[in-house]
Amino acid sequence: MNAGIRPIRTQAELGLVDVYATSRQGLPGGSDIAAVRAAAFNHFALAGLPNPRVEAWKYTDLRRLMRDAKPLAAPPNAEAKERAHDAGGIFAALGFRRLVILNGSFAADMSDLASLETGLTVRSMAGALALDEPLLSQGLGPTVPANDPALALNTALAGDGVVITVSPGATIERPIHLVFVNTNETPAAMVTRSLVVVGGGARATFVETHEGRDHQDYQVNTVLQLVVGDEAQVDHIKVTREGGAAIHVATLLANIGARAKFNELGFTAGGAVVRNQLFVLLAGEGTEANLRGLSLLADRQHADNTLAVDHAVAGCRSREVFKAVVDDEARAVFQGKISVRPLAQKTDAKMMSRALLLSDSAEADCKPELEIFADDVQCGHGATTGTLDDQLKFYLMARGIPEKEAEALLIQAFAAEVVETIEHEGIRDALMDATVAWLGQRG
């Protein structure tokens, strides 16, 4: 290790050094990819696991929450595939095109790769990395924010995922479902990287679900790089329903072209510690981005939604609405930053965070930010945290609705403002059903 690097102190950090040392020779990619990986791990070694001294991780102390480092998951065997036979979560019955990433590896034999639509291609990330393609060797490193150690760790250790391309002008009617599932019977880490490139004027919907065994101790570090061409429209829905002991860190890196439309929705209802971080660059004029999130938290769950929206050019519009329902001793975190560069005149950006606390021990932290270097803009942000409206609750109970049902109706209405923005009816209904099911589990 180079002189001057901060000594790695925690058991988890020492374990990650061992994981990298023992795994790097077997990770896919030629010399260019290996150099990118080495530089990324060197950055992680300098920074260590994120902690509250890192402003972007102020409320999520991963150094404390991550007690050890799990070994990288082995490729799935027949038994693992059998346990994942019905994977797909709340969208399993909707007939989407399934692409299964099982225990961190793309499972082509479990995926729906037949009769791909014209203009759609699907490959494994491991296979693409093995070719040392310039698109991947360049994209694996420089697009990553240089100051994020969790993302650097993903760059160093990612083994597989999917590479999806949609040709310019193509319309993919059938949603593409990325099914990430963990069936390991021993503790393991899944480190995956996926790349989606949507050509100019194309249209596609991507659904991403993450699920795992409820009582298994495992870790996930997953990244999706999304490149959206000019005048394209992309909808992306991510559902996190990991097992109750899982640590899940996910990053979206989105580069959106001119006059495009990007709709993003994150739904979190599982996992011990969840961190969803979004880095969205509006790189072309006249683009619209709608970013939304809903977290349903109970017990001692911790969910952190952190986003950075970069308005780099003129005439773009962005809307960010994130909500959290927090029960028991759970904790919800929202950090949002809108940056407007000097050339990004006529920017229209608004951000709102709302948290609903259902117990005296529940906690919600919110930190919205605006960074504006242009003078002809409309930008604003707001945040609210509160409890159920007693007057509305009394109104429902006065009409014969039992107390728990009255609370459920109010919570459902609170969540619906986010979910009902989804254009696809099947996805919208499935998320509302999942919300109702979560409410049914309340004591």
Coordinates of C-alpha atoms in Angstrom, one line a residue:
M1 CA 0.0 0.0 0.0
N2 CA 1.3 3.4 -0.9
A3 CA 2.8 5.7 1.8
G4 CA 0.4 8.3 3.0
I5 CA -2.7 6.3 2.7
R6 CA -4.9 6.5 5.8
P7 CA -4.6 3.3 7.8
I8 CA -7.6 1.0 7.4
R9 CA -8.9 0.3 10.8
T10 CA -12.2 -1.4 11.0
Q11 CA -12.8 -5.1 10.5
A12 CA -14.9 -4.5 7.5
E13 CA -12.3 -2.3 5.8
L14 CA -9.6 -4.9 6.5
G15 CA -11.9 -7.6 5.1
L16 CA -12.4 -5.6 1.9
V17 CA -8.7 -5.4 1.3
D18 CA -8.5 -9.2 1.6
V19 CA -11.5 -9.6 -0.8
Y20 CA -9.9 -7.4 -3.4
A21 CA -6.5 -9.1 -3.0
T22 CA -7.9 -12.6 -3.4
S23 CA -10.5 -11.7 -6.1
R24 CA -8.9 -9.3 -8.5
Q25 CA -7.1 -11.9 -10.6
G26 CA -10.4 -13.6 -11.3
L27 CA -12.5 -10.5 -12.1
P28 CA -13.4 -10.0 -15.8
G29 CA -11.5 -7.6 -18.0
G30 CA -8.2 -7.1 -19.6
S31 CA -5.4 -4.7 -18.7
D32 CA -7.3 -1.5 -19.3
I33 CA -10.2 -2.7 -17.0
A34 CA -7.7 -3.9 -14.4
A35 CA -6.1 -0.5 -14.3
V36 CA -9.4 1.2 -13.7
R37 CA -10.2 -1.3 -10.9
A38 CA -6.8 -0.7 -9.3
A39 CA -7.2 3.1 -9.3
A40 CA -10.7 2.7 -7.9
F41 CA -9.6 0.5 -5.1
N42 CA -6.7 2.8 -4.3
H43 CA -9.3 5.6 -3.9
F44 CA -11.3 3.5 -1.5
A45 CA -8.2 2.6 0.5
L46 CA -7.5 6.3 0.9
A47 CA -11.1 7.1 2.0
G48 CA -12.2 4.0 3.8
L49 CA -15.9 3.3 4.3
P50 CA -18.2 6.3 4.3
N51 CA -18.9 7.9 7.7
P52 CA -20.6 11.1 8.9
R53 CA -17.5 13.2 8.2
V54 CA -18.2 12.7 4.5
E55 CA -21.0 15.3 3.9
A56 CA -22.9 13.1 1.4
W57 CA -23.0 10.3 4.0
K58 CA -23.8 12.5 7.0
Y59 CA -26.7 10.4 8.2
T60 CA -25.6 7.0 7.1
D61 CA -22.4 5.8 8.9
L62 CA -21.5 2.8 6.8
R63 CA -18.3 2.4 8.8
R64 CA -20.4 1.6 11.9
L65 CA -23.3 -0.2 10.2
M66 CA -21.1 -2.5 8.1
R67 CA -19.4 -4.7 10.7
D68 CA -17.6 -7.1 8.4
A69 CA -16.9 -7.8 4.7
K70 CA -18.5 -10.8 3.1
P71 CA -16.7 -12.8 0.5
L72 CA -17.8 -12.3 -3.1
A73 CA -20.7 -14.7 -4.0
A74 CA -19.8 -17.7 -6.0
P75 CA -21.5 -18.3 -9.4
P76 CA -24.9 -20.0 -8.8
N77 CA -25.2 -23.7 -9.0
A78 CA -28.2 -25.8 -9.8
E79 CA -29.6 -25.7 -6.2
A80 CA -29.3 -21.9 -6.1
K81 CA -31.1 -21.6 -9.4
E82 CA -33.9 -23.9 -8.2
R83 CA -34.3 -21.7 -5.1
A84 CA -34.7 -18.7 -7.4
H85 CA -37.2 -20.3 -9.8
D86 CA -40.1 -18.1 -8.8
A87 CA -38.1 -14.9 -8.4
G88 CA -39.5 -11.7 -9.7
G89 CA -41.2 -10.2 -6.6
I90 CA -44.3 -8.1 -7.0
F91 CA -44.0 -7.9 -10.8
A92 CA -43.6 -11.7 -11.4
A93 CA -47.0 -12.1 -12.9
L94 CA -47.0 -9.1 -15.3
G95 CA -45.2 -10.8 -18.2
F96 CA -42.2 -8.5 -18.4
R97 CA -39.0 -9.5 -20.2
R98 CA -37.0 -11.0 -17.3
L99 CA -33.2 -10.7 -17.0
V100 CA -32.1 -12.6 -13.9
I101 CA -28.9 -11.6 -12.0
L102 CA -28.6 -14.4 -9.5
N103 CA -26.2 -14.2 -6.6
G104 CA -24.3 -11.5 -8.5
S105 CA -24.1 -13.4 -11.8
F106 CA -26.2 -13.0 -15.0
A107 CA -28.2 -16.2 -15.4
A108 CA -28.9 -16.4 -19.1
D109 CA -30.6 -19.7 -18.8
M110 CA -33.1 -18.2 -16.4
S111 CA -33.7 -15.1 -18.5
D112 CA -36.1 -14.3 -21.2
L113 CA -33.8 -13.8 -24.2
A114 CA -36.1 -15.2 -26.9
S115 CA -37.4 -13.1 -29.8
L116 CA -35.8 -9.8 -28.7
E117 CA -37.5 -6.8 -30.2
T118 CA -35.8 -5.1 -33.2
G119 CA -33.3 -2.7 -31.8
L120 CA -32.8 -4.4 -28.4
T121 CA -29.6 -6.2 -27.5
V122 CA -28.8 -7.9 -24.1
R123 CA -25.3 -9.1 -23.0
S124 CA -23.7 -10.1 -19.7
M125 CA -21.5 -7.5 -18.2
A126 CA -18.8 -10.1 -17.5
G127 CA -18.7 -11.1 -21.1
A128 CA -18.5 -7.5 -22.3
L129 CA -15.7 -6.7 -19.8
A130 CA -13.7 -9.7 -20.9
L131 CA -13.5 -8.0 -24.3
D132 CA -12.0 -4.9 -22.8
E133 CA -14.2 -2.7 -24.9
P134 CA -13.4 1.0 -24.8
L135 CA -17.0 1.9 -24.0
L136 CA -16.7 -0.1 -20.8
S137 CA -13.2 0.6 -19.8
Q138 CA -13.8 4.3 -20.2
G139 CA -17.3 4.2 -18.6
L140 CA -16.3 2.1 -15.7
G141 CA -14.3 4.9 -14.1
P142 CA -14.5 8.5 -15.3
T143 CA -18.3 8.8 -15.0
V144 CA -18.1 7.9 -11.4
P145 CA -18.1 10.8 -8.9
A146 CA -14.5 10.7 -7.7
N147 CA -15.4 11.4 -4.1
D148 CA -17.7 8.4 -3.4
P149 CA -15.9 5.5 -1.8
A150 CA -18.8 3.1 -2.1
L151 CA -19.0 3.7 -5.8
A152 CA -15.2 3.3 -6.1
L153 CA -15.5 -0.1 -4.3
N154 CA -18.1 -1.2 -6.9
T155 CA -15.8 -0.2 -9.7
A156 CA -13.0 -2.3 -8.2
L157 CA -15.0 -5.4 -7.4
A158 CA -18.0 -5.6 -9.9
G159 CA -18.1 -8.9 -11.6
D160 CA -21.3 -9.1 -13.6
G161 CA -24.6 -7.5 -14.5
V162 CA -26.1 -6.8 -17.9
V163 CA -25.4 -4.5 -20.8
I164 CA -28.5 -3.4 -22.6
T165 CA -28.7 -1.2 -25.8
V166 CA -31.8 0.2 -27.4
S167 CA -31.2 1.4 -31.0
P168 CA -32.1 5.0 -32.0
G169 CA -35.8 5.3 -32.8
A170 CA -36.8 1.9 -31.3
T171 CA -39.9 1.6 -29.1
I172 CA -39.7 -1.3 -26.7
E173 CA -43.3 -1.9 -25.7
R174 CA -42.6 -4.7 -23.2
P175 CA -41.0 -3.5 -20.0
I176 CA -37.5 -5.0 -19.3
H177 CA -37.3 -6.5 -15.8
L178 CA -33.9 -6.8 -14.1
V179 CA -34.4 -9.4 -11.4
F180 CA -31.6 -9.2 -8.8
V181 CA -32.0 -12.1 -6.3
N182 CA -29.9 -13.6 -3.6
T183 CA -30.4 -17.3 -2.7
N184 CA -27.0 -17.9 -1.0
E185 CA -27.2 -20.1 2.1
T186 CA -24.0 -18.6 3.5
P187 CA -23.1 -14.9 3.9
A188 CA -21.9 -13.3 0.7
A189 CA -21.5 -10.0 -1.1
M190 CA -23.1 -9.3 -4.5
V191 CA -21.2 -6.6 -6.5
T192 CA -22.9 -5.9 -9.8
R193 CA -22.6 -3.3 -12.6
S194 CA -25.1 -2.8 -15.4
L195 CA -25.0 -0.4 -18.4
V196 CA -28.1 0.7 -20.3
V197 CA -27.7 2.8 -23.5
V198 CA -30.9 4.1 -25.0
G199 CA -30.5 5.7 -28.5
G200 CA -32.0 9.0 -29.6
G201 CA -35.7 9.0 -30.1
A202 CA -36.1 5.6 -28.5
R203 CA -38.6 4.7 -25.8
A204 CA -38.3 2.0 -23.1
T205 CA -39.3 1.0 -19.6
F206 CA -36.9 -0.7 -17.2
V207 CA -38.0 -2.3 -13.9
E208 CA -35.3 -3.3 -11.4
T209 CA -36.2 -5.5 -8.3
H210 CA -33.9 -6.6 -5.5
E211 CA -34.9 -9.5 -3.2
G212 CA -33.2 -12.0 -0.9
R213 CA -33.6 -14.5 1.9
D214 CA -35.1 -12.8 4.9
H215 CA -32.8 -14.2 7.6
Q216 CA -29.6 -14.3 5.6
D217 CA -26.8 -11.8 6.4
Y218 CA -25.6 -10.5 3.0
Q219 CA -24.4 -7.3 1.3
V220 CA -25.2 -5.7 -2.0
N221 CA -23.3 -3.0 -3.9
T222 CA -25.0 -2.4 -7.3
V223 CA -24.6 0.3 -9.9
L224 CA -26.7 1.1 -13.0
Q225 CA -25.2 3.4 -15.6
L226 CA -27.9 4.9 -17.8
V227 CA -27.2 6.9 -21.0
V228 CA -30.3 8.4 -22.6
G229 CA -30.0 9.9 -26.1
D230 CA -31.6 13.0 -27.4
E231 CA -35.5 13.0 -27.6
A232 CA -35.7 9.6 -26.0
Q233 CA -38.0 8.6 -23.1
V234 CA -37.0 6.3 -20.4
D235 CA -38.9 5.1 -17.3
H236 CA -37.0 3.4 -14.6
I237 CA -38.6 1.8 -11.5
K238 CA -36.4 0.3 -8.7
V239 CA -37.9 -1.8 -6.0
T240 CA -35.8 -2.8 -3.0
R241 CA -37.3 -5.6 -0.9
E242 CA -34.1 -7.2 0.5
G243 CA -34.0 -9.6 3.4
G244 CA -34.3 -8.2 6.9
A245 CA -30.5 -8.5 7.6
A246 CA -29.2 -7.2 4.3
I247 CA -27.0 -4.1 3.6
H248 CA -28.0 -2.7 0.2
V249 CA -26.0 0.2 -1.5
A250 CA -27.3 1.2 -4.9
T251 CA -26.1 3.9 -7.3
L252 CA -27.8 5.3 -10.4
L253 CA -25.6 7.2 -12.8
A254 CA -27.8 8.8 -15.4
N255 CA -26.7 11.0 -18.4
I256 CA -29.7 12.5 -20.1
G257 CA -29.5 14.0 -23.6
A258 CA -31.4 16.9 -25.2
R259 CA -35.2 17.1 -25.3
A260 CA -35.4 13.8 -23.5
K261 CA -37.8 12.7 -20.8
F262 CA -36.6 10.6 -17.8
N263 CA -38.9 9.3 -15.1
E264 CA -37.4 7.6 -12.1
L265 CA -39.2 6.0 -9.1
G266 CA -37.6 4.2 -6.2
F267 CA -39.7 2.0 -3.8
T268 CA -38.0 0.7 -0.6
A269 CA -39.7 -1.7 1.8
G270 CA -37.0 -4.2 2.8
G271 CA -33.4 -4.5 4.0
A272 CA -31.7 -3.6 7.3
V273 CA -29.7 -0.7 5.7
V274 CA -30.5 0.7 2.3
R275 CA -28.7 3.5 0.6
N276 CA -30.1 4.6 -2.8
Q277 CA -27.9 7.3 -4.4
L278 CA -28.8 9.0 -7.7
F279 CA -26.4 11.1 -9.8
V280 CA -28.4 12.6 -12.7
L281 CA -26.8 14.9 -15.3
L282 CA -29.1 16.8 -17.6
A283 CA -26.6 17.2 -20.4
G284 CA -28.9 18.4 -23.2
E285 CA -31.2 21.4 -23.5
G286 CA -35.0 21.1 -23.2
T287 CA -34.9 17.9 -21.1
E288 CA -37.4 16.9 -18.4
A289 CA -36.5 14.7 -15.4
N290 CA -39.0 13.4 -12.8
L291 CA -37.4 11.7 -9.8
R292 CA -39.6 10.2 -7.1
G293 CA -39.3 7.9 -4.2
L294 CA -41.3 6.1 -1.5
S295 CA -39.9 4.3 1.6
L296 CA -42.0 2.2 3.9
L297 CA -39.9 1.5 7.0
A298 CA -40.5 -0.4 10.3
D299 CA -38.6 -2.1 13.1
R300 CA -35.1 -0.7 13.0
Q301 CA -34.7 -0.3 9.3
H302 CA -32.5 2.5 7.9
A303 CA -33.2 3.9 4.4
D304 CA -31.2 6.7 2.8
N305 CA -32.2 8.4 -0.5
T306 CA -29.5 10.8 -1.6
L307 CA -29.6 12.5 -5.0
A308 CA -27.7 15.1 -7.0
V309 CA -29.3 16.6 -10.0
D310 CA -26.9 18.6 -12.2
H311 CA -28.5 21.1 -14.6
A312 CA -25.6 21.6 -17.0
V313 CA -27.4 23.3 -19.9
A314 CA -30.2 25.7 -20.5
G315 CA -34.0 25.1 -20.5
C316 CA -34.3 21.9 -18.5
R317 CA -37.0 21.0 -16.0
S318 CA -36.7 18.7 -13.0
R319 CA -39.1 17.6 -10.3
E320 CA -38.1 15.6 -7.2
V321 CA -40.7 14.3 -4.7
F322 CA -39.6 11.8 -2.0
K323 CA -41.8 10.4 0.7
A324 CA -41.2 8.1 3.7
V325 CA -43.5 6.4 6.1
V326 CA -41.6 5.5 9.2
D327 CA -42.8 3.3 12.0
D328 CA -41.3 1.8 15.2
E329 CA -37.5 2.7 15.6
A330 CA -36.8 3.0 11.9
R331 CA -35.0 5.9 10.3
A332 CA -35.5 7.7 6.9
V333 CA -32.9 9.9 5.3
F334 CA -33.3 12.3 2.4
Q335 CA -30.5 14.4 1.0
G336 CA -31.1 16.2 -2.3
K337 CA -29.0 18.7 -4.1
I338 CA -29.9 20.6 -7.3
S339 CA -26.9 22.2 -9.0
V340 CA -27.4 24.8 -11.7
R341 CA -24.3 25.7 -13.8
P342 CA -23.7 29.2 -15.2
L343 CA -24.9 28.3 -18.7
A344 CA -28.1 26.6 -17.4
Q345 CA -30.4 29.6 -17.8
K346 CA -34.1 29.1 -17.9
T347 CA -33.8 26.1 -15.4
D348 CA -37.0 25.1 -13.7
A349 CA -36.3 22.8 -10.7
K350 CA -38.3 22.0 -7.6
M351 CA -37.7 19.5 -4.9
M352 CA -39.9 18.2 -2.0
S353 CA -39.4 15.7 0.8
R354 CA -42.2 14.6 3.1
A355 CA -41.9 12.1 6.0
L356 CA -44.8 10.6 8.0
L357 CA -43.8 9.4 11.5
L358 CA -46.0 6.7 13.0
S359 CA -44.3 6.3 16.4
D360 CA -42.4 8.4 18.9
S361 CA -39.2 6.5 18.2
A362 CA -39.3 6.9 14.4
E363 CA -36.8 9.4 12.9
A364 CA -36.6 11.3 9.7
D365 CA -33.6 13.4 8.5
C366 CA -33.8 15.8 5.6
K367 CA -31.2 18.0 3.9
P368 CA -32.2 19.7 0.7
E369 CA -29.7 22.0 -1.1
L370 CA -29.7 24.4 -4.0
E371 CA -26.4 25.4 -5.7
I372 CA -27.2 28.0 -8.3
F373 CA -24.7 29.8 -10.6
A374 CA -27.2 31.2 -13.1
D375 CA -29.5 34.2 -12.7
D376 CA -32.6 33.4 -14.8
V377 CA -33.9 30.3 -13.0
Q378 CA -36.9 29.1 -11.1
C379 CA -35.7 26.8 -8.3
G380 CA -37.2 25.8 -4.9
H381 CA -37.2 23.1 -2.3
G382 CA -39.3 22.2 0.7
A383 CA -39.5 19.6 3.4
T384 CA -42.1 18.5 6.0
T385 CA -42.1 15.9 8.8
G386 CA -45.2 15.1 10.9
T387 CA -47.6 12.6 12.2
L388 CA -51.1 11.5 11.0
D389 CA -53.7 14.3 10.9
D390 CA -55.8 13.6 14.0
Q391 CA -58.8 15.6 12.6
L392 CA -58.9 13.5 9.4
K393 CA -58.5 10.3 11.5
F394 CA -61.3 11.4 13.8
Y395 CA -63.5 12.2 10.7
L396 CA -63.0 8.6 9.4
M397 CA -63.6 7.0 12.8
A398 CA -66.7 9.0 13.3
R399 CA -68.1 7.3 10.3
G400 CA -67.6 3.9 11.7
I401 CA -64.1 3.1 10.3
P402 CA -62.0 1.3 13.0
E403 CA -58.9 3.2 14.1
K404 CA -56.3 0.9 12.3
E405 CA -58.3 1.0 9.1
A406 CA -58.6 4.8 9.3
E407 CA -54.8 5.1 9.8
A408 CA -54.2 2.7 6.9
L409 CA -56.4 4.8 4.6
L410 CA -54.6 8.0 5.4
I411 CA -51.2 6.4 5.0
Q412 CA -52.3 4.9 1.7
A413 CA -53.4 8.3 0.4
F414 CA -50.0 9.8 1.5
A415 CA -48.1 7.1 -0.5
A416 CA -50.4 7.3 -3.5
E417 CA -49.2 10.7 -4.5
V418 CA -45.9 9.1 -5.5
V419 CA -47.1 5.8 -6.9
E420 CA -49.9 7.1 -9.0
T421 CA -47.5 9.1 -11.2
I422 CA -46.4 5.8 -12.9
E423 CA -47.8 5.6 -16.4
H424 CA -47.8 1.8 -16.6
E425 CA -51.0 0.5 -15.0
G426 CA -49.6 -2.9 -14.0
I427 CA -46.6 -1.4 -12.3
R428 CA -48.7 1.2 -10.6
D429 CA -51.2 -1.4 -9.2
A430 CA -48.5 -3.7 -8.1
L431 CA -46.8 -1.0 -6.0
M432 CA -50.1 0.1 -4.5
D433 CA -50.8 -3.6 -3.6
A434 CA -47.3 -3.8 -2.0
T435 CA -48.1 -0.7 0.0
V436 CA -51.4 -2.1 1.2
A437 CA -49.6 -5.4 2.1
W438 CA -47.0 -3.4 4.1
L439 CA -49.8 -1.6 6.0
G440 CA -51.4 -5.0 6.8
Q441 CA -48.3 -6.1 8.6
R442 CA -48.5 -3.2 11.1
G443 CA -49.2 -4.3 14.6

